[in-house]
C-alpha angles and dihedrals in degrees: 000000000000089000092061091055087062100034100050096055090042091053092047091050092049091049091048090049090052091049092050091049091050093049091047092052091046092053094044093060101254092139100039097098109031096159097043097072091050092049096044091064089060096051115094107216094190095070094102096050123087118233115257116261 
C-alpha cells in the first residue's frame, strides 16, 4: 500500500509532463506541415547542377 502512495503521484507527474510536452510542440509549429517532410525526401535538389567533368 505504501508503494501506491509513491506510484500514483509519479504516474500523474509523468502524464502531466507528457501533456505539457505535447502542448509545447503543438504551439511551436511541429504539426503545421505534416505532408512537407514526406514530400521533401522525394525532391532531388541536385537537378539544376551539372555533373563534374
